[in-house]
Amino acid sequence: EDKVVQSPLSLVVHEGDTVTLNCSYEVTNFRSLLWYKQEKKAPTFLFMLTSSGIEKKSGRLSSILDKKELSSILNITATQTGDSAIYLCAVEAGGAQKLVFGQGTRLTINP
Amino acid sequence: GAVVSQHPSRVICKSGTSVKIECRSLDFQATTMFWYRQFPKQSLMLMATSNEGSKATYEQGVEKDKFLINHASLTLSTLTVTSAHPEDSSFYICSARDTWLLQETQYFGPGTRLLVL
């Protein structure tokens, strides 16, 4: 059974800190790994990673995939209170395009 | 990015009634859409894959007769929760991918909060 595991499940830091969120997966026929940010509504897309070792970056957020270790990290530098959200990792596997989600990491940034 | 809409955004209904939720891709065509359910403090769980012009594919443990899915056009999929019960109260989210842009990610609708009394 395809599985995606995120850690930590919950993280509380102060504004300005740097955080690293982890995602590991066990799936058949890996196609891509995606990161989403979820606030009060549906998830919003952050990154899609398909190639190992290539960092994707958007402002203070960056992510990298390690296919050998079957894992990915999401880094957020100089965190702001607006970064508080649940960060979801999902893996697209097999031929059906469906996503398997991890449990999410609830990130809280305190001022 | 592409836009996916859902309607209604929230609905309250009585136990035993049926509720229909619409998912539309607004500026692209999607032969495949996905329906997820998210309970409080839990992650998204895929319920079914909706295929335009054919039957939906349901995940294990999801009753196809209770959660009716219709994907009648390339821009619209509907999920009907039949004979809803309080345990069906949840956040229902659809997603879609642009059929012509195979490398694109899935885009999520804003979700529908269902409360069954």
PDB file of C-alpha atoms in Angstrom:
ATOM      1  CA  GLU A   1       0.000   0.000   0.000  1.00  0.00           C
ATOM      2  CA  ASP A   2       1.311   3.437  -0.950  1.00  0.00           C
ATOM      3  CA  LYS A   3       2.306   5.507   2.052  1.00  0.00           C
ATOM      4  CA  VAL A   4       3.473   9.065   2.691  1.00  0.00           C
ATOM      5  CA  VAL A   5       4.754  10.090   6.117  1.00  0.00           C
ATOM      6  CA  GLN A   6       5.482  13.620   7.260  1.00  0.00           C
ATOM      7  CA  SER A   7       7.420  14.859  10.239  1.00  0.00           C
ATOM      8  CA  PRO A   8       7.126  16.583  12.525  1.00  0.00           C
ATOM      9  CA  LEU A   9       3.342  16.535  12.838  1.00  0.00           C
ATOM     10  CA  SER A  10       3.411  19.837  14.639  1.00  0.00           C
ATOM     11  CA  LEU A  11       6.004  22.595  14.940  1.00  0.00           C
ATOM     12  CA  VAL A  12       5.956  25.911  16.804  1.00  0.00           C
ATOM     13  CA  VAL A  13       8.706  28.465  16.198  1.00  0.00           C
ATOM     14  CA  HIS A  14       9.300  32.178  16.505  1.00  0.00           C
ATOM     15  CA  GLU A  15       9.082  34.624  13.659  1.00  0.00           C
ATOM     16  CA  GLY A  16      12.392  34.813  11.832  1.00  0.00           C
ATOM     17  CA  ASP A  17      13.372  31.219  12.489  1.00  0.00           C
ATOM     18  CA  THR A  18      14.139  28.753   9.707  1.00  0.00           C
ATOM     19  CA  VAL A  19      12.174  25.510   9.569  1.00  0.00           C
ATOM     20  CA  THR A  20      12.626  22.229   7.731  1.00  0.00           C
ATOM     21  CA  LEU A  21       9.690  19.933   7.124  1.00  0.00           C
ATOM     22  CA  ASN A  22      10.201  16.325   6.152  1.00  0.00           C
ATOM     23  CA  CYS A  23       8.339  13.944   3.895  1.00  0.00           C
ATOM     24  CA  SER A  24       9.153  10.319   3.185  1.00  0.00           C
ATOM     25  CA  TYR A  25       7.299   7.944   0.924  1.00  0.00           C
ATOM     26  CA  GLU A  26       6.892   4.330  -0.076  1.00  0.00           C
ATOM     27  CA  VAL A  27       4.984   4.058  -3.317  1.00  0.00           C
ATOM     28  CA  THR A  28       4.971   2.001  -6.478  1.00  0.00           C
ATOM     29  CA  ASN A  29       5.824   3.755  -9.735  1.00  0.00           C
ATOM     30  CA  PHE A  30       6.722   7.152  -8.325  1.00  0.00           C
ATOM     31  CA  ARG A  31       5.887  10.009 -10.694  1.00  0.00           C
ATOM     32  CA  SER A  32       6.183  13.198  -8.659  1.00  0.00           C
ATOM     33  CA  LEU A  33       6.111  14.672  -5.184  1.00  0.00           C
ATOM     34  CA  LEU A  34       4.130  17.786  -4.388  1.00  0.00           C
ATOM     35  CA  TRP A  35       4.017  20.227  -1.528  1.00  0.00           C
ATOM     36  CA  TYR A  36       0.877  22.160  -0.631  1.00  0.00           C
ATOM     37  CA  LYS A  37       0.031  24.795   1.943  1.00  0.00           C
ATOM     38  CA  GLN A  38      -3.388  24.576   3.568  1.00  0.00           C
ATOM     39  CA  GLU A  39      -4.847  27.362   5.645  1.00  0.00           C
ATOM     40  CA  LYS A  40      -8.560  27.405   6.256  1.00  0.00           C
ATOM     41  CA  LYS A  41      -9.669  26.160   2.893  1.00  0.00           C
ATOM     42  CA  ALA A  42      -8.355  23.816   0.243  1.00  0.00           C
ATOM     43  CA  PRO A  43      -4.630  23.295  -0.329  1.00  0.00           C
ATOM     44  CA  THR A  44      -2.688  25.708  -2.480  1.00  0.00           C
ATOM     45  CA  PHE A  45       0.130  24.400  -4.618  1.00  0.00           C
ATOM     46  CA  LEU A  46       3.733  25.155  -3.673  1.00  0.00           C
ATOM     47  CA  PHE A  47       6.101  22.834  -5.525  1.00  0.00           C
ATOM     48  CA  MET A  48       6.160  19.816  -7.778  1.00  0.00           C
ATOM     49  CA  LEU A  49       9.336  17.739  -7.781  1.00  0.00           C
ATOM     50  CA  THR A  50      10.156  14.990 -10.200  1.00  0.00           C
ATOM     51  CA  SER A  51      13.936  14.965 -10.435  1.00  0.00           C
ATOM     52  CA  SER A  52      16.247  14.088  -7.623  1.00  0.00           C
ATOM     53  CA  GLY A  53      18.699  16.645  -6.327  1.00  0.00           C
ATOM     54  CA  ILE A  54      17.238  19.681  -8.046  1.00  0.00           C
ATOM     55  CA  GLU A  55      16.105  22.401  -5.673  1.00  0.00           C
ATOM     56  CA  LYS A  56      12.949  24.303  -6.412  1.00  0.00           C
ATOM     57  CA  LYS A  57      12.752  27.758  -4.905  1.00  0.00           C
ATOM     58  CA  SER A  58      10.092  30.383  -4.489  1.00  0.00           C
ATOM     59  CA  GLY A  59      10.988  33.330  -2.304  1.00  0.00           C
ATOM     60  CA  ARG A  60      11.700  32.089   1.203  1.00  0.00           C
ATOM     61  CA  LEU A  61      10.478  28.585   0.414  1.00  0.00           C
ATOM     62  CA  SER A  62      12.552  25.871  -1.174  1.00  0.00           C
ATOM     63  CA  SER A  63      12.249  22.141  -1.608  1.00  0.00           C
ATOM     64  CA  ILE A  64      14.400  19.281  -2.777  1.00  0.00           C
ATOM     65  CA  LEU A  65      13.747  15.645  -3.581  1.00  0.00           C
ATOM     66  CA  ASP A  66      16.032  12.730  -2.787  1.00  0.00           C
ATOM     67  CA  LYS A  67      14.858   9.728  -4.769  1.00  0.00           C
ATOM     68  CA  LYS A  68      17.544   7.501  -3.304  1.00  0.00           C
ATOM     69  CA  GLU A  69      16.306   8.200   0.218  1.00  0.00           C
ATOM     70  CA  LEU A  70      12.652   8.362  -0.921  1.00  0.00           C
ATOM     71  CA  SER A  71      12.226  11.682   0.789  1.00  0.00           C
ATOM     72  CA  SER A  72      11.848  15.396   0.377  1.00  0.00           C
ATOM     73  CA  ILE A  73      12.306  18.447   2.552  1.00  0.00           C
ATOM     74  CA  LEU A  74      10.578  21.795   2.518  1.00  0.00           C
ATOM     75  CA  ASN A  75      12.576  24.712   3.924  1.00  0.00           C
ATOM     76  CA  ILE A  76      11.157  28.027   4.974  1.00  0.00           C
ATOM     77  CA  THR A  77      13.632  30.746   5.928  1.00  0.00           C
ATOM     78  CA  ALA A  78      12.939  33.957   7.862  1.00  0.00           C
ATOM     79  CA  THR A  79       9.490  32.676   8.805  1.00  0.00           C
ATOM     80  CA  GLN A  80       6.566  35.077   9.161  1.00  0.00           C
ATOM     81  CA  THR A  81       3.275  34.690  10.990  1.00  0.00           C
ATOM     82  CA  GLY A  82       1.586  34.330   7.608  1.00  0.00           C
ATOM     83  CA  ASP A  83       3.496  31.092   7.094  1.00  0.00           C
ATOM     84  CA  SER A  84       1.384  29.473   9.816  1.00  0.00           C
ATOM     85  CA  ALA A  85      -0.553  26.693   8.099  1.00  0.00           C
ATOM     86  CA  ILE A  86      -0.662  22.981   7.538  1.00  0.00           C
ATOM     87  CA  TYR A  87       1.913  21.860   4.993  1.00  0.00           C
ATOM     88  CA  LEU A  88       0.927  18.782   3.037  1.00  0.00           C
ATOM     89  CA  CYS A  89       3.183  16.488   1.104  1.00  0.00           C
ATOM     90  CA  ALA A  90       1.623  14.318  -1.587  1.00  0.00           C
ATOM     91  CA  VAL A  91       3.024  11.757  -3.966  1.00  0.00           C
ATOM     92  CA  GLU A  92       1.647  10.912  -7.359  1.00  0.00           C
ATOM     93  CA  ALA A  93       2.182   7.238  -8.011  1.00  0.00           C
ATOM     94  CA  GLY A  94       1.150   4.658 -10.532  1.00  0.00           C
ATOM     95  CA  GLY A  95      -0.657   5.424 -13.723  1.00  0.00           C
ATOM     96  CA  ALA A  96      -3.846   6.819 -12.297  1.00  0.00           C
ATOM     97  CA  GLN A  97      -2.606  10.345 -11.505  1.00  0.00           C
ATOM     98  CA  LYS A  98      -4.027  10.117  -8.026  1.00  0.00           C
ATOM     99  CA  LEU A  99      -2.275  11.702  -5.060  1.00  0.00           C
ATOM    100  CA  VAL A 100      -1.458  10.036  -1.775  1.00  0.00           C
ATOM    101  CA  PHE A 101      -1.199  12.592   1.008  1.00  0.00           C
ATOM    102  CA  GLY A 102       0.840  12.591   4.166  1.00  0.00           C
ATOM    103  CA  GLN A 103      -0.710  13.559   7.486  1.00  0.00           C
ATOM    104  CA  GLY A 104       0.538  17.103   7.201  1.00  0.00           C
ATOM    105  CA  THR A 105       2.743  19.260   9.425  1.00  0.00           C
ATOM    106  CA  ARG A 106       0.944  21.948  11.404  1.00  0.00           C
ATOM    107  CA  LEU A 107       3.337  24.896  11.511  1.00  0.00           C
ATOM    108  CA  THR A 108       2.728  27.758  13.919  1.00  0.00           C
ATOM    109  CA  ILE A 109       4.822  30.898  13.770  1.00  0.00           C
ATOM    110  CA  ASN A 110       4.640  33.028  16.902  1.00  0.00           C
ATOM    111  CA  PRO A 111       5.432  36.749  16.713  1.00  0.00           C
TER     112      PRO A 111
ATOM    113  CA  GLY B   1      -2.494  28.799 -12.070  1.00  0.00           C
ATOM    114  CA  ALA B   2      -5.662  27.126 -13.238  1.00  0.00           C
ATOM    115  CA  VAL B   3      -8.911  27.763 -11.378  1.00  0.00           C
ATOM    116  CA  VAL B   4     -11.235  25.140  -9.979  1.00  0.00           C
ATOM    117  CA  SER B   5     -14.501  26.139  -8.360  1.00  0.00           C
ATOM    118  CA  GLN B   6     -16.823  24.253  -6.048  1.00  0.00           C
ATOM    119  CA  HIS B   7     -20.412  24.894  -5.170  1.00  0.00           C
ATOM    120  CA  PRO B   8     -21.760  25.209  -2.574  1.00  0.00           C
ATOM    121  CA  SER B   9     -18.964  26.322  -0.265  1.00  0.00           C
ATOM    122  CA  ARG B  10     -20.880  25.103   2.764  1.00  0.00           C
ATOM    123  CA  VAL B  11     -24.115  23.236   3.293  1.00  0.00           C
ATOM    124  CA  ILE B  12     -26.142  22.108   6.274  1.00  0.00           C
ATOM    125  CA  CYS B  13     -28.705  19.406   5.756  1.00  0.00           C
ATOM    126  CA  LYS B  14     -30.908  17.054   7.703  1.00  0.00           C
ATOM    127  CA  SER B  15     -30.053  13.424   8.147  1.00  0.00           C
ATOM    128  CA  GLY B  16     -31.479  11.297   5.331  1.00  0.00           C
ATOM    129  CA  THR B  17     -31.388  13.970   2.654  1.00  0.00           C
ATOM    130  CA  SER B  18     -29.085  14.026  -0.372  1.00  0.00           C
ATOM    131  CA  VAL B  19     -26.581  16.751  -1.132  1.00  0.00           C
ATOM    132  CA  LYS B  20     -24.991  17.518  -4.490  1.00  0.00           C
ATOM    133  CA  ILE B  21     -21.602  19.211  -4.753  1.00  0.00           C
ATOM    134  CA  GLU B  22     -20.338  20.613  -8.040  1.00  0.00           C
ATOM    135  CA  CYS B  23     -16.731  20.895  -9.142  1.00  0.00           C
ATOM    136  CA  ARG B  24     -15.874  22.969 -12.184  1.00  0.00           C
ATOM    137  CA  SER B  25     -12.629  23.657 -14.002  1.00  0.00           C
ATOM    138  CA  LEU B  26     -13.050  27.254 -15.086  1.00  0.00           C
ATOM    139  CA  ASP B  27     -10.394  27.840 -17.696  1.00  0.00           C
ATOM    140  CA  PHE B  28      -9.251  24.397 -18.743  1.00  0.00           C
ATOM    141  CA  GLN B  29     -10.552  20.979 -19.645  1.00  0.00           C
ATOM    142  CA  ALA B  30     -10.172  18.056 -17.293  1.00  0.00           C
ATOM    143  CA  THR B  31     -10.948  14.500 -18.362  1.00  0.00           C
ATOM    144  CA  THR B  32     -10.122  13.409 -14.847  1.00  0.00           C
ATOM    145  CA  MET B  33     -11.123  15.000 -11.575  1.00  0.00           C
ATOM    146  CA  PHE B  34     -10.574  13.740  -8.073  1.00  0.00           C
ATOM    147  CA  TRP B  35     -12.755  13.869  -4.969  1.00  0.00           C
ATOM    148  CA  TYR B  36     -11.182  14.004  -1.523  1.00  0.00           C
ATOM    149  CA  ARG B  37     -12.577  14.086   1.970  1.00  0.00           C
ATOM    150  CA  GLN B  38     -10.874  15.669   4.944  1.00  0.00           C
ATOM    151  CA  PHE B  39     -12.001  15.165   8.538  1.00  0.00           C
ATOM    152  CA  PRO B  40     -10.902  17.650  11.216  1.00  0.00           C
ATOM    153  CA  LYS B  41      -7.187  17.520  11.966  1.00  0.00           C
ATOM    154  CA  GLN B  42      -6.660  14.799   9.399  1.00  0.00           C
ATOM    155  CA  SER B  43      -5.143  14.786   5.949  1.00  0.00           C
ATOM    156  CA  LEU B  44      -6.920  14.526   2.627  1.00  0.00           C
ATOM    157  CA  MET B  45      -8.163  11.078   1.718  1.00  0.00           C
ATOM    158  CA  LEU B  46      -8.927  10.279  -1.890  1.00  0.00           C
ATOM    159  CA  MET B  47     -12.477   9.025  -2.296  1.00  0.00           C
ATOM    160  CA  ALA B  48     -12.735   8.505  -6.019  1.00  0.00           C
ATOM    161  CA  THR B  49     -11.397   9.381  -9.422  1.00  0.00           C
ATOM    162  CA  SER B  50     -13.995  10.898 -11.714  1.00  0.00           C
ATOM    163  CA  ASN B  51     -13.609  10.139 -15.413  1.00  0.00           C
ATOM    164  CA  GLU B  52     -15.413  12.129 -18.085  1.00  0.00           C
ATOM    165  CA  GLY B  53     -17.888   9.975 -19.931  1.00  0.00           C
ATOM    166  CA  SER B  54     -17.326   6.824 -17.887  1.00  0.00           C
ATOM    167  CA  LYS B  55     -17.782   5.403 -14.417  1.00  0.00           C
ATOM    168  CA  ALA B  56     -15.822   6.751 -11.500  1.00  0.00           C
ATOM    169  CA  THR B  57     -13.156   4.662  -9.827  1.00  0.00           C
ATOM    170  CA  TYR B  58     -13.699   4.428  -6.081  1.00  0.00           C
ATOM    171  CA  GLU B  59     -11.058   3.875  -3.430  1.00  0.00           C
ATOM    172  CA  GLN B  60     -11.319   0.933  -1.111  1.00  0.00           C
ATOM    173  CA  GLY B  61     -13.876   1.484   1.613  1.00  0.00           C
ATOM    174  CA  VAL B  62     -15.821   4.192  -0.220  1.00  0.00           C
ATOM    175  CA  GLU B  63     -19.395   3.181  -1.030  1.00  0.00           C
ATOM    176  CA  LYS B  64     -20.178   3.954  -4.635  1.00  0.00           C
ATOM    177  CA  ASP B  65     -23.926   3.828  -4.052  1.00  0.00           C
ATOM    178  CA  LYS B  66     -23.663   6.395  -1.300  1.00  0.00           C
ATOM    179  CA  PHE B  67     -21.284   8.783  -3.031  1.00  0.00           C
ATOM    180  CA  LEU B  68     -22.559   9.139  -6.578  1.00  0.00           C
ATOM    181  CA  ILE B  69     -20.179  10.749  -9.021  1.00  0.00           C
ATOM    182  CA  ASN B  70     -21.102  12.090 -12.410  1.00  0.00           C
ATOM    183  CA  HIS B  71     -18.560  13.597 -14.805  1.00  0.00           C
ATOM    184  CA  ALA B  72     -20.802  14.675 -17.650  1.00  0.00           C
ATOM    185  CA  SER B  73     -18.513  17.171 -19.347  1.00  0.00           C
ATOM    186  CA  LEU B  74     -14.863  18.124 -19.554  1.00  0.00           C
ATOM    187  CA  THR B  75     -15.353  20.914 -17.052  1.00  0.00           C
ATOM    188  CA  LEU B  76     -17.862  19.552 -14.546  1.00  0.00           C
ATOM    189  CA  SER B  77     -17.952  16.720 -12.043  1.00  0.00           C
ATOM    190  CA  THR B  78     -20.596  16.304  -9.355  1.00  0.00           C
ATOM    191  CA  LEU B  79     -20.542  14.366  -6.111  1.00  0.00           C
ATOM    192  CA  THR B  80     -23.880  13.485  -4.552  1.00  0.00           C
ATOM    193  CA  VAL B  81     -23.909  12.321  -0.960  1.00  0.00           C
ATOM    194  CA  THR B  82     -27.071  10.246  -0.761  1.00  0.00           C
ATOM    195  CA  SER B  83     -29.031   9.695   2.441  1.00  0.00           C
ATOM    196  CA  ALA B  84     -26.523  11.738   4.367  1.00  0.00           C
ATOM    197  CA  HIS B  85     -25.803  10.925   7.999  1.00  0.00           C
ATOM    198  CA  PRO B  86     -23.955  12.941  10.655  1.00  0.00           C
ATOM    199  CA  GLU B  87     -20.819  10.843  10.123  1.00  0.00           C
ATOM    200  CA  ASP B  88     -20.709  12.154   6.534  1.00  0.00           C
ATOM    201  CA  SER B  89     -20.068  15.640   7.887  1.00  0.00           C
ATOM    202  CA  SER B  90     -16.696  16.584   6.491  1.00  0.00           C
ATOM    203  CA  PHE B  91     -14.772  18.883   4.174  1.00  0.00           C
ATOM    204  CA  TYR B  92     -15.100  17.669   0.584  1.00  0.00           C
ATOM    205  CA  ILE B  93     -12.505  18.883  -1.903  1.00  0.00           C
ATOM    206  CA  CYS B  94     -12.177  18.256  -5.612  1.00  0.00           C
ATOM    207  CA  SER B  95      -9.131  18.637  -7.798  1.00  0.00           C
ATOM    208  CA  ALA B  96      -8.491  18.633 -11.508  1.00  0.00           C
ATOM    209  CA  ARG B  97      -5.583  18.571 -13.845  1.00  0.00           C
ATOM    210  CA  ASP B  98      -5.420  20.231 -17.241  1.00  0.00           C
ATOM    211  CA  THR B  99      -5.856  17.408 -19.760  1.00  0.00           C
ATOM    212  CA  TRP B 100      -3.548  19.030 -22.277  1.00  0.00           C
ATOM    213  CA  LEU B 101      -0.737  19.898 -19.890  1.00  0.00           C
ATOM    214  CA  LEU B 102       0.277  16.478 -18.684  1.00  0.00           C
ATOM    215  CA  GLN B 103       3.127  17.753 -16.516  1.00  0.00           C
ATOM    216  CA  GLU B 104       0.950  20.209 -14.652  1.00  0.00           C
ATOM    217  CA  THR B 105      -0.025  19.647 -11.071  1.00  0.00           C
ATOM    218  CA  GLN B 106      -3.545  19.115  -9.834  1.00  0.00           C
ATOM    219  CA  TYR B 107      -5.419  22.232  -8.820  1.00  0.00           C
ATOM    220  CA  PHE B 108      -7.792  22.101  -5.914  1.00  0.00           C
ATOM    221  CA  GLY B 109     -11.197  23.650  -5.561  1.00  0.00           C
ATOM    222  CA  PRO B 110     -11.935  25.721  -2.442  1.00  0.00           C
ATOM    223  CA  GLY B 111     -13.776  22.839  -0.794  1.00  0.00           C
ATOM    224  CA  THR B 112     -17.304  22.282   0.496  1.00  0.00           C
ATOM    225  CA  ARG B 113     -18.046  21.985   4.194  1.00  0.00           C
ATOM    226  CA  LEU B 114     -20.917  19.589   4.784  1.00  0.00           C
ATOM    227  CA  LEU B 115     -22.690  19.429   8.109  1.00  0.00           C
ATOM    228  CA  VAL B 116     -25.377  16.796   8.517  1.00  0.00           C
ATOM    229  CA  LEU B 117     -27.682  17.301  11.475  1.00  0.00           C
TER     230      LEU B 117
END
